[in-house]
Coordinates of C-alpha atoms and ligand atoms in Angstrom, one line a residue:
X1 CA 36.7 125.5 193.6
X2 CA 35.6 128.5 195.7
X3 CA 37.6 131.7 194.9
X4 CA 39.5 133.0 197.7
X5 CA 38.2 136.2 199.5
X6 CA 39.6 139.4 198.2
X7 CA 40.6 140.7 201.6
X8 CA 42.3 138.7 204.2
X9 CA 39.9 140.1 206.8
X10 CA 37.2 138.0 205.0
X11 CA 38.9 134.8 205.6
X12 CA 38.0 132.2 208.3
X13 CA 41.6 132.3 209.6
X14 CA 41.2 136.1 210.3
X15 CA 37.8 135.7 211.9
X16 CA 39.1 132.9 214.0
X17 CA 41.9 135.1 215.3
X18 CA 39.4 137.9 216.0
X19 CA 37.5 135.6 218.2
X20 CA 40.7 134.3 219.9
X21 CA 41.5 137.8 221.2
X22 CA 38.9 137.2 223.9
X23 CA 40.7 134.2 225.1
X24 CA 44.0 136.1 225.2
X25 CA 42.4 139.0 227.1
X26 CA 41.9 136.5 229.9
X27 CA 45.5 135.7 230.2
X28 CA 48.4 137.5 231.8
X29 CA 52.0 137.2 230.7
X30 CA 52.8 136.6 234.5
X31 CA 51.0 133.2 234.1
X32 CA 51.9 132.4 230.5
X33 CA 55.6 132.6 231.4
X34 CA 55.2 129.8 233.9
X35 CA 54.6 127.4 231.2
X36 CA 58.1 126.1 230.3
X37 CA 56.8 124.1 227.3
X38 CA 55.1 127.1 225.9
X39 CA 58.2 129.2 226.3
X40 CA 60.4 126.5 224.9
X41 CA 58.2 126.3 221.8
X42 CA 58.7 130.2 221.4
X43 CA 62.5 130.0 221.1
X44 CA 64.0 129.9 217.6
X45 CA 67.7 129.6 216.7
X46 CA 69.4 130.1 213.4
X47 CA 73.0 130.7 212.4
X48 CA 74.0 132.0 215.8
X49 CA 70.9 134.1 216.4
X50 CA 68.4 133.4 219.2
X51 CA 64.9 134.7 219.0
X52 CA 62.7 134.4 222.1
X53 CA 59.1 135.5 221.6
X54 CA 57.7 134.0 224.8
X55 CA 56.8 137.4 226.0
X56 CA 54.3 138.0 223.3
X57 CA 50.7 138.0 224.3
X58 CA 50.2 134.6 222.6
X59 CA 49.7 131.1 223.4
X60 CA 50.7 128.0 221.3
X61 CA 47.1 128.1 219.9
X62 CA 47.6 131.8 218.9
X63 CA 50.7 130.8 216.9
X64 CA 48.8 128.0 215.2
X65 CA 46.1 130.3 214.3
X66 CA 48.6 132.8 212.9
X67 CA 50.2 130.1 210.8
X68 CA 46.7 129.3 209.5
X69 CA 46.4 133.0 208.6
X70 CA 49.7 132.8 206.8
X71 CA 48.4 129.9 204.8
X72 CA 45.1 131.8 204.0
X73 CA 47.2 134.7 202.8
X74 CA 49.3 132.3 200.6
X75 CA 52.3 133.6 202.3
X76 CA 54.6 130.8 201.1
X77 CA 53.6 131.3 197.5
X78 CA 54.0 135.1 197.8
X79 CA 57.6 134.5 199.2
X80 CA 58.3 132.2 196.3
X81 CA 56.9 134.8 193.8
X82 CA 59.3 137.4 195.3
X83 CA 62.3 135.1 194.8
X84 CA 61.2 134.1 191.4
X85 CA 61.3 137.7 190.2
X86 CA 57.6 138.0 189.4
X87 CA 56.3 141.6 189.3
X88 CA 54.9 141.5 192.7
X89 CA 55.2 145.3 192.9
X90 CA 52.2 145.6 190.6
X91 CA 51.6 149.3 190.8
X92 CA 55.1 149.9 189.4
X93 CA 55.1 146.7 187.4
X94 CA 58.5 145.6 188.9
X95 CA 60.1 142.6 190.4
X96 CA 61.3 142.9 194.0
X97 CA 64.7 141.4 194.2
X98 CA 66.9 142.9 196.7
X99 CA 67.8 139.4 197.7
X100 CA 69.7 139.1 194.4
X101 CA 72.0 141.9 195.6
X102 CA 73.6 139.6 198.1
X103 CA 73.2 136.3 196.4
X104 CA 76.4 134.2 195.9
X105 CA 78.1 134.5 192.5
X106 CA 76.9 131.2 191.3
X107 CA 73.2 131.7 192.3
X108 CA 70.5 132.1 189.6
X109 CA 67.8 134.7 190.2
X110 CA 65.8 135.9 187.3
X111 CA 64.0 139.1 186.5
X112 CA 62.1 139.1 183.3
X113 CA 63.7 135.8 182.3
X114 CA 67.2 137.0 182.8
X115 CA 69.6 135.9 185.5
X116 CA 70.5 139.2 187.3
X117 CA 73.2 137.8 189.6
X118 CA 76.1 138.3 187.0
X119 CA 75.0 141.9 186.6
X120 CA 75.0 142.4 190.4
X121 CA 78.5 141.0 190.6
X122 CA 79.8 143.1 187.7
X123 CA 78.9 146.1 189.8
X124 CA 80.3 144.6 192.9
X125 CA 83.6 143.8 191.2
X126 CA 83.7 147.4 189.8
X127 CA 83.2 148.7 193.4
X128 CA 85.9 146.5 194.6
X129 CA 88.4 147.7 192.1
X130 CA 87.5 151.4 192.4
X131 CA 87.4 151.4 196.3
X132 CA 90.8 149.7 196.3
X133 CA 92.2 152.4 194.0
X134 CA 90.8 155.1 196.3
X135 CA 92.0 153.5 199.5
X136 CA 95.5 152.7 198.2
X137 CA 95.9 156.2 196.8
X138 CA 96.4 155.0 193.2
X139 CA 93.4 157.2 192.3
X140 CA 94.2 160.7 193.4
X141 CA 92.3 164.1 193.3
X142 CA 92.9 167.0 190.9
X143 CA 95.8 168.2 192.7
X144 CA 97.4 164.8 193.1
X145 CA 96.4 164.1 196.6
X146 CA 94.8 160.8 197.8
X147 CA 91.1 161.0 198.6
X148 CA 90.7 160.1 202.3
X149 CA 87.2 161.6 203.0
X150 CA 83.9 160.7 201.5
X151 CA 80.6 162.5 201.5
X152 CA 77.7 160.4 200.4
X153 CA 74.8 162.6 199.3
X154 CA 71.4 160.8 199.3
X155 CA 68.2 160.8 201.2
X156 CA 65.6 158.2 202.4
X157 CA 66.7 154.7 201.1
X158 CA 69.8 156.2 199.6
X159 CA 70.9 157.4 203.1
X160 CA 69.3 155.6 206.0
X161 CA 70.5 152.1 205.3
X162 CA 74.1 153.1 204.5
X163 CA 74.2 155.3 207.6
X164 CA 72.8 152.4 209.8
X165 CA 75.4 150.0 208.6
X166 CA 78.2 152.6 208.9
X167 CA 77.3 153.5 212.3
X168 CA 77.1 149.8 213.3
X169 CA 80.5 149.0 211.8
X170 CA 82.3 152.1 213.1
X171 CA 83.5 150.4 216.3
X172 CA 83.9 146.8 215.1
X173 CA 87.6 146.1 215.5
X174 CA 88.1 144.8 212.0
X175 CA 86.2 147.6 210.3
X176 CA 87.8 150.2 212.6
X177 CA 91.2 149.0 211.7
X178 CA 90.5 149.1 208.0
X179 CA 89.0 152.6 208.2
X180 CA 92.1 154.2 209.7
X181 CA 92.7 157.7 208.5
X182 CA 89.4 157.9 206.5
X183 CA 86.1 159.5 207.1
X184 CA 82.7 158.9 205.8
X185 CA 79.9 161.4 206.1
X186 CA 76.3 161.6 204.9
X187 CA 74.6 164.7 203.5
X188 CA 70.8 164.1 203.3
X189 CA 68.9 167.2 204.3
X190 CA 68.4 170.0 201.9
X191 CA 68.7 172.3 205.0
X192 CA 71.9 174.2 204.1
X193 CA 73.0 173.6 207.7
X194 CA 73.6 170.0 206.7
X195 CA 76.0 171.0 203.9
X196 CA 77.8 173.3 206.4
X197 CA 78.2 170.5 208.8
X198 CA 79.4 168.1 206.2
X199 CA 82.0 170.2 204.6
X200 CA 83.2 171.6 208.0
X201 CA 86.9 170.6 208.4
X202 CA 87.1 168.9 204.9
X203 CA 89.3 169.9 202.1
X204 CA 87.8 169.6 198.5
X205 CA 91.4 168.4 197.4
X206 CA 91.1 165.3 199.5
X207 CA 87.3 164.6 199.3
X208 CA 85.4 162.3 197.1
X209 CA 81.6 163.0 196.8
X210 CA 79.3 160.1 196.0
X211 CA 75.9 161.2 194.7
X212 CA 73.4 158.4 195.5
X213 CA 70.0 158.6 194.0
X214 CA 68.0 155.8 192.5
X215 CA 66.1 158.2 190.3
X216 CA 68.6 161.1 190.1
X217 CA 65.7 163.5 190.2
X218 CA 65.1 163.8 194.0
X219 CA 65.1 167.5 194.6
X220 CA 67.0 167.6 197.8
X221 CA 69.8 165.2 196.6
X222 CA 70.2 167.0 193.3
X223 CA 70.5 170.5 194.9
X224 CA 72.9 169.1 197.4
X225 CA 74.9 167.6 194.6
X226 CA 75.0 170.8 192.7
X227 CA 76.0 172.6 195.9
X228 CA 78.9 170.2 196.5
X229 CA 79.8 170.4 192.8
X230 CA 80.2 174.2 193.3
X231 CA 82.2 173.6 196.4
X232 CA 84.6 171.4 194.4
X233 CA 84.8 173.5 191.2
X234 CA 85.2 176.8 193.2
X235 CA 88.3 175.4 194.7
X236 CA 89.7 173.1 192.0
X237 CA 88.2 174.1 188.6
X238 CA 85.5 172.5 186.6
X239 CA 87.7 169.6 185.4
X240 CA 88.0 168.4 189.0
X241 CA 84.6 166.9 189.0
X242 CA 85.8 163.9 187.0
X243 CA 88.2 163.0 189.8
X244 CA 86.1 164.1 192.8
X245 CA 82.5 163.1 192.0
X246 CA 81.0 159.7 191.4
X247 CA 77.4 158.4 191.3
X248 CA 75.2 155.5 192.2
X249 CA 71.9 155.4 190.3
X250 CA 69.5 153.4 188.1
X251 CA 69.3 156.5 185.8
X252 CA 72.8 156.6 184.1
X253 CA 71.6 159.1 181.5
X254 CA 70.9 161.7 184.1
X255 CA 74.1 160.9 185.8
X256 CA 75.9 161.8 182.6
X257 CA 73.8 164.9 182.0
X258 CA 74.9 166.1 185.5
X259 CA 78.5 165.9 184.5
X260 CA 79.7 162.8 186.1
X261 CA 81.8 160.5 183.9
X262 CA 79.6 157.4 183.1
X263 CA 82.7 155.3 183.9
X264 CA 82.5 156.5 187.5
X265 CA 78.8 155.6 187.8
X266 CA 77.8 152.5 189.7
X267 CA 74.5 151.0 188.5
X268 CA 71.6 149.3 190.2
X269 CA 68.2 148.3 189.0
X270 CA 64.5 149.1 189.1
X271 CA 63.9 145.8 190.9
X272 CA 65.6 147.3 194.0
X273 CA 63.2 149.5 196.0
X274 CA 65.0 152.5 197.5
X275 CA 64.5 151.5 201.1
X276 CA 65.7 148.0 200.2
X277 CA 68.8 149.2 198.5
X278 CA 71.6 149.2 201.1
X279 CA 73.0 146.0 199.7
X280 CA 73.3 147.5 196.2
X281 CA 75.9 150.1 195.2
X282 CA 73.9 152.5 197.3
X283 CA 75.5 151.1 200.4
X284 CA 78.3 149.0 199.2
X285 CA 80.2 151.8 197.5
X286 CA 80.4 154.3 200.4
X287 CA 80.9 151.5 202.8
X288 CA 83.6 149.8 200.7
X289 CA 85.4 153.2 200.4
X290 CA 85.4 153.5 204.2
X291 CA 86.0 149.9 205.2
X292 CA 87.2 148.0 202.2
X293 CA 85.2 145.6 200.1
X294 CA 86.1 142.5 202.1
X295 CA 84.4 143.9 205.2
X296 CA 81.3 144.9 203.2
X297 CA 81.2 141.4 201.6
X298 CA 80.7 139.9 205.0
X299 CA 77.7 142.2 205.5
X300 CA 76.2 140.8 202.2
X301 CA 76.9 137.3 203.3
X302 CA 75.1 137.8 206.6
X303 CA 72.0 139.1 204.7
X304 CA 72.3 136.2 202.2
X305 CA 72.3 133.7 205.0
X306 CA 68.9 135.0 206.2
X307 CA 67.5 135.2 202.7
X308 CA 68.2 131.5 202.3
X309 CA 66.6 130.7 205.7
X310 CA 63.6 132.9 204.7
X311 CA 63.2 131.2 201.3
X312 CA 63.4 127.6 202.4
X313 CA 62.5 127.2 206.1
X314 CA 59.0 126.0 206.9
X315 CA 56.9 128.9 208.2
X316 CA 56.7 127.5 211.8
X317 CA 60.4 127.8 212.2
X318 CA 61.0 130.7 209.9
X319 CA 62.3 133.7 211.9
X320 CA 61.1 136.6 209.6
X321 CA 57.8 134.8 209.2
X322 CA 57.2 134.5 212.9
X323 CA 58.2 138.0 213.6
X324 CA 55.9 139.3 210.7
X325 CA 53.0 137.2 211.9
X326 CA 53.4 138.4 215.5
X327 CA 53.4 142.0 214.3
X328 CA 50.2 141.4 212.4
X329 CA 48.8 140.0 215.7
X330 CA 49.8 143.0 217.7
X331 CA 48.6 145.5 215.2
X332 CA 45.4 144.0 213.7
X333 CA 44.1 141.8 216.5
X334 CA 45.5 143.3 219.8
X335 CA 45.2 146.8 218.4
X336 CA 48.6 148.1 219.4
X337 CA 49.6 150.7 216.7
X338 CA 53.2 151.2 217.5
X339 CA 56.4 149.1 217.9
X340 CA 59.6 150.1 219.7
X341 CA 62.9 149.0 218.4
X342 CA 65.3 148.9 221.4
X343 CA 68.8 147.7 220.5
X344 CA 71.0 147.4 223.6
X345 CA 73.9 148.6 221.5
X346 CA 75.1 152.1 220.7
X347 CA 76.4 150.8 217.4
X348 CA 72.8 150.2 216.4
X349 CA 71.7 153.8 217.1
X350 CA 70.7 154.2 213.5
X351 CA 68.9 150.9 213.2
X352 CA 65.5 152.2 214.3
X353 CA 65.5 155.2 212.0
X354 CA 66.4 152.9 209.0
X355 CA 63.6 150.4 210.0
X356 CA 61.2 153.4 210.2
X357 CA 61.6 153.9 206.5
X358 CA 61.6 150.2 205.6
X359 CA 58.5 149.5 207.6
X360 CA 56.5 152.6 207.5
X361 CA 57.1 153.4 203.8
X362 CA 56.4 149.8 203.0
X363 CA 53.4 149.0 205.0
X364 CA 51.6 152.3 205.8
X365 CA 49.0 151.7 203.2
X366 CA 45.2 152.3 203.0
X367 CA 44.1 149.9 200.1
X368 CA 44.9 146.2 199.3
X369 CA 47.2 145.3 196.4
X370 CA 44.0 145.3 194.2
X371 CA 43.0 148.7 195.2
X372 CA 40.2 147.8 197.6
X373 CA 39.9 150.0 200.7
X374 CA 41.1 148.2 203.8
X375 CA 38.7 147.7 206.7
X376 CA 41.7 147.4 209.0
X377 CA 44.8 149.4 209.7
X378 CA 48.1 148.3 208.3
X379 CA 51.8 149.1 209.3
X380 CA 52.8 150.3 212.7
X381 CA 54.5 153.4 214.1
X382 CA 58.1 152.4 214.5
X383 CA 60.4 154.2 216.7
X384 CA 63.3 153.5 219.0
X385 CA 66.6 154.4 220.7
X386 CA 69.4 152.3 222.0
X387 CA 69.2 151.0 225.5
X388 CA 69.8 152.1 228.1
X389 CA 69.4 155.7 226.7
X390 CA 65.7 155.1 225.9
X391 CA 65.1 153.9 229.5
X392 CA 65.8 157.4 230.7
X393 CA 63.5 158.9 228.1
X394 CA 60.2 157.1 226.9
X395 CA 60.2 153.9 228.8
X396 CA 57.9 155.5 231.4
X397 CA 55.1 155.5 228.9
X398 CA 56.0 152.0 227.8
X399 CA 55.9 150.7 231.5
X400 CA 52.9 152.5 232.8
X401 CA 51.2 154.4 229.9
X402 CA 50.4 153.0 226.4
X403 CA 51.1 149.4 225.6
X404 CA 53.9 149.3 222.9
X405 CA 55.2 145.9 221.8
X406 CA 59.0 146.1 222.1
X407 CA 61.8 144.5 220.2
X408 CA 64.8 144.0 222.5
X409 CA 68.0 143.4 220.6
X410 CA 71.0 142.2 222.5
X411 CA 74.6 141.4 221.7
X412 CA 76.5 138.7 223.5
X413 CA 80.1 140.0 222.8
X414 CA 80.8 143.7 222.8
X415 CA 82.6 145.3 220.0
X416 CA 84.6 147.4 222.6
X417 CA 84.7 145.6 225.9
X418 CA 85.7 147.5 229.0
X419 CA 86.5 146.0 232.4
X420 CA 87.3 148.2 235.4
X421 CA 89.0 146.7 238.3
X422 CA 86.9 146.7 241.3
X423 CA 83.6 147.1 239.5
X424 CA 80.8 144.5 240.1
X425 CA 80.5 143.6 236.4
X426 CA 82.1 144.7 233.2
X427 CA 80.5 147.6 231.4
X428 CA 78.9 145.4 228.7
X429 CA 77.4 143.2 231.5
X430 CA 76.0 146.3 233.1
X431 CA 74.3 147.2 229.7
X432 CA 73.1 143.7 229.2
X433 CA 71.6 143.5 232.8
X434 CA 69.1 146.0 231.5
X435 CA 68.5 144.1 228.3
X436 CA 67.5 141.0 230.4
X437 CA 65.6 142.9 233.0
X438 CA 63.4 145.2 231.0
X439 CA 61.3 142.5 229.2
X440 CA 60.5 140.9 232.5
X441 CA 59.6 144.3 234.1
X442 CA 57.1 144.8 231.1
X443 CA 55.7 141.2 231.2
X444 CA 55.3 140.8 235.0
X445 CA 54.7 144.4 236.3
X446 CA 54.3 144.9 240.0
X447 CA 51.0 144.3 241.9
X448 CA 49.5 146.4 244.7
X449 CA 49.9 143.3 246.9
X450 CA 53.6 143.2 246.3
X451 CA 53.9 146.9 247.0
X452 CA 51.9 146.5 250.3
X453 CA 54.3 143.8 251.3
X454 CA 57.1 146.2 250.8
X455 CA 55.3 148.7 253.1
X456 CA 54.8 151.2 250.4
X457 CA 52.5 154.0 251.7
X458 CA 49.0 153.7 250.5
X459 CA 48.9 156.9 248.5
X460 CA 51.9 155.8 246.4
X461 CA 50.6 152.4 245.6
X462 CA 48.7 153.4 242.5
X463 CA 51.6 155.3 241.2
X464 CA 54.0 152.5 241.8
X465 CA 51.9 149.8 240.4
X466 CA 52.9 148.3 237.0
X467 CA 50.1 146.5 235.3
X468 CA 52.6 144.2 233.4
X469 CA 51.2 142.0 230.6
X470 CA 53.1 144.2 228.1
X471 CA 54.5 142.3 225.1
X472 CA 58.1 142.1 223.9
X473 CA 60.4 139.9 222.1
X474 CA 64.2 139.4 222.5
X475 CA 66.7 138.8 219.8
X476 CA 70.2 137.9 220.9
X477 CA 73.1 138.2 218.4
X478 CA 76.5 136.6 219.1
X479 CA 78.4 139.7 218.2
X480 CA 78.1 142.7 216.1
X481 CA 80.4 141.9 213.0
X482 CA 79.6 143.1 209.5
X483 CA 78.0 139.6 209.0
X484 CA 75.6 140.0 211.9
X485 CA 74.7 143.5 210.8
X486 CA 73.7 141.9 207.5
X487 CA 71.6 139.3 209.3
X488 CA 69.8 141.8 211.3
X489 CA 69.0 144.0 208.2
X490 CA 67.6 141.0 206.3
X491 CA 65.4 139.8 209.2
X492 CA 63.7 143.1 209.4
X493 CA 63.4 143.6 205.7
X494 CA 61.7 140.2 205.3
X495 CA 59.6 140.6 208.4
X496 CA 58.1 143.8 206.9
X497 CA 57.4 141.9 203.6
X498 CA 55.6 139.1 205.6
X499 CA 53.4 141.7 207.3
X500 CA 52.5 143.1 203.8
X501 CA 51.9 139.8 202.2
X502 CA 49.6 138.8 205.0
X503 CA 47.7 142.1 205.0
X504 CA 47.5 141.8 201.2
X505 CA 49.0 145.2 200.4
X506 CA 51.8 146.2 198.1
X507 CA 54.7 146.8 200.4
X508 CA 57.0 147.9 197.6
X509 CA 55.4 151.0 196.3
X510 CA 55.3 154.5 198.0
X511 CA 52.7 156.6 196.3
X512 CA 52.0 158.4 199.6
X513 CA 55.2 160.4 199.4
X514 CA 54.3 162.1 196.1
X515 CA 51.6 164.6 197.0
X516 CA 53.7 166.6 199.3
X517 CA 56.5 166.7 196.7
X518 CA 54.0 168.2 194.1
X519 CA 52.7 170.8 196.5
X520 CA 56.4 171.8 197.3
X521 CA 56.9 172.4 193.6
X522 CA 54.1 175.1 193.6
X523 CA 55.6 176.7 196.6
X524 CA 59.1 176.7 195.0
X525 CA 57.7 178.5 191.8
X526 CA 55.9 181.1 194.0
X527 CA 59.1 181.7 196.2
X528 CA 61.1 182.2 192.9
X529 CA 58.6 184.6 191.3
X530 CA 57.9 186.5 194.6
X531 CA 61.7 187.0 195.2
X532 CA 62.5 187.9 191.5
X533 CA 59.6 189.8 190.4
X534 CA 57.7 190.6 193.5
X535 CA 54.8 188.6 192.4
X536 CA 51.9 188.5 194.9
X537 CA 51.0 185.2 196.5
X538 CA 48.3 183.2 194.5
X539 CA 46.6 179.9 194.7
X540 CA 47.2 179.2 198.4
X541 CA 44.7 179.0 201.2
X542 CA 44.5 181.6 204.0
X543 CA 46.8 179.8 206.3
X544 CA 49.6 179.1 203.8
X545 CA 49.3 182.6 202.4
X546 CA 49.8 184.1 205.8
X547 CA 52.7 181.8 206.6
X548 CA 54.4 182.5 203.3
X549 CA 53.8 186.2 203.5
X550 CA 55.5 186.3 206.9
X551 CA 58.4 184.2 205.6
X552 CA 58.9 186.4 202.5
X553 CA 58.6 189.7 204.4
X554 CA 60.9 188.8 207.2
X555 CA 63.5 186.4 205.8
X556 CA 66.9 187.6 204.7
X557 CA 67.4 185.0 202.0
X558 CA 69.5 186.5 199.2
X559 CA 67.6 187.7 196.1
X560 CA 68.2 185.3 193.2
Ligands
F6P1 O1 60.8 159.6 200.0 C1 60.5 159.0 198.8 C2 61.7 158.2 198.1 O2 61.3 157.9 196.8 C3 62.2 157.0 198.9 O3 61.4 155.9 198.6 C4 63.6 156.9 198.4 O4 64.3 156.1 199.2 C5 64.0 158.4 198.4 O5 62.9 159.0 198.1 C6 65.1 158.8 197.6 O6 65.0 158.5 196.3 P1 66.2 158.4 195.2 O7 67.1 157.4 195.7 O8 65.6 158.3 193.9 O9 66.9 159.8 195.4

């Protein structure tokens, strides 16, 4: 049997798609959209969700070829290996099992031969009990007052996912009701301004601090944790830490060393990547404190529903698989380096920043999983804003400048409907009018002939012409409950994995974030010695030396 090529770009399926690009270049979405059979074949429904990818620059043949690429990449096998707990994160020698975090209690998912689902549920049960104590006021602070405010300290995956879910649930009627009288804030940046903003208006007596860090070594998080520990102990004495600080980590030894009672620590495991950890205690603890465990459990169930779909649905009907393949098509074959995430929902305003980390930290790689340099680019530049805000910002570029494949995400039923008497439509219909219009504006554009018919003056015709043929896809959710938020999260997590599986990279490590951290350590040491002993700058290039000199000479930072 012939051995399979080391790089996906060496396969016949890849080369076939390369050749197929020329066919697609001859098409225009204006024409492709007239083929109802094609469009119908590009609609997928699952568990209340509707995906429409008919506005991708793709034909039925393209999709077939992409499915062949998936087979050449052994995508189905790779998905199974993930669910089976194999160490697919080979550079860190770890399983990748965030799906176990939301699995039903009776599921069996093994890592290193051991079913991890009971451990997951032990922690979930502990969160349920603890959050109920805090919310009911049976757990009180050092001065006997209930803890109604929570500051969650964490960065990257220990921040962005929980912030996204919190922001999404804030106006959901059920979540809103259960969060009455409570506040949840997030402290991520080591910029002291972020501390000031977080503690502004809060009283240590009624505040619980949750330190969230997988490693419990992240410089920003640990300094912020020490800063808030100081804030608490200065007001309430050292013994108050036991009542006012809890932790989420895989490193329980360091949690204890920090001074947090191990009984007040909530564990997770090395088989959960930071950016895939929102369904662990990382997200579930702060969110349960704010909304109650029963709301958060619905979020986990929504994610689990997509996990099951992803694991068991044939690739041609599998939503995350199709999305992943289309992204590979856009990036590697059509050459579009970016992707815009455009939820027509203010509640999803933190979705794009979360997916930025999930996608860019996972797939921004330069070598294959076996360490071979890649002759093609991986990952894409993800960015986005809620509609309609984005329309008044960067859509100009998307319509007439660069081609950026867009994800339009719409919600059928608003969390907070408003109907004004005498208005043409409800406020949500107004929002959704844009959601339905923008994809067609991108796909069809506007021709000079159309403009001439409208008697547009000749000199303005080039400026008012829209080339069209700009790809997008639309995802319609029935509503935005905790359950739907979980679905959305899992769709994107798995889509990113699919892209990485097809490109043949390791989507679950992040070595690229290390170098900058190491260099910052050198700078930190230098700042310390310059400030305390007046040591001259050493070991930096001309540029950094000049900048550091200016900083040291002109800054008014207190001497340590
Ligand atoms: O930025 C790198 C990173 O390791 C992310 O992958 C991670 O989400 C973040 O730092 C925070 O790490 P930790 O949870 O260990 O504090």
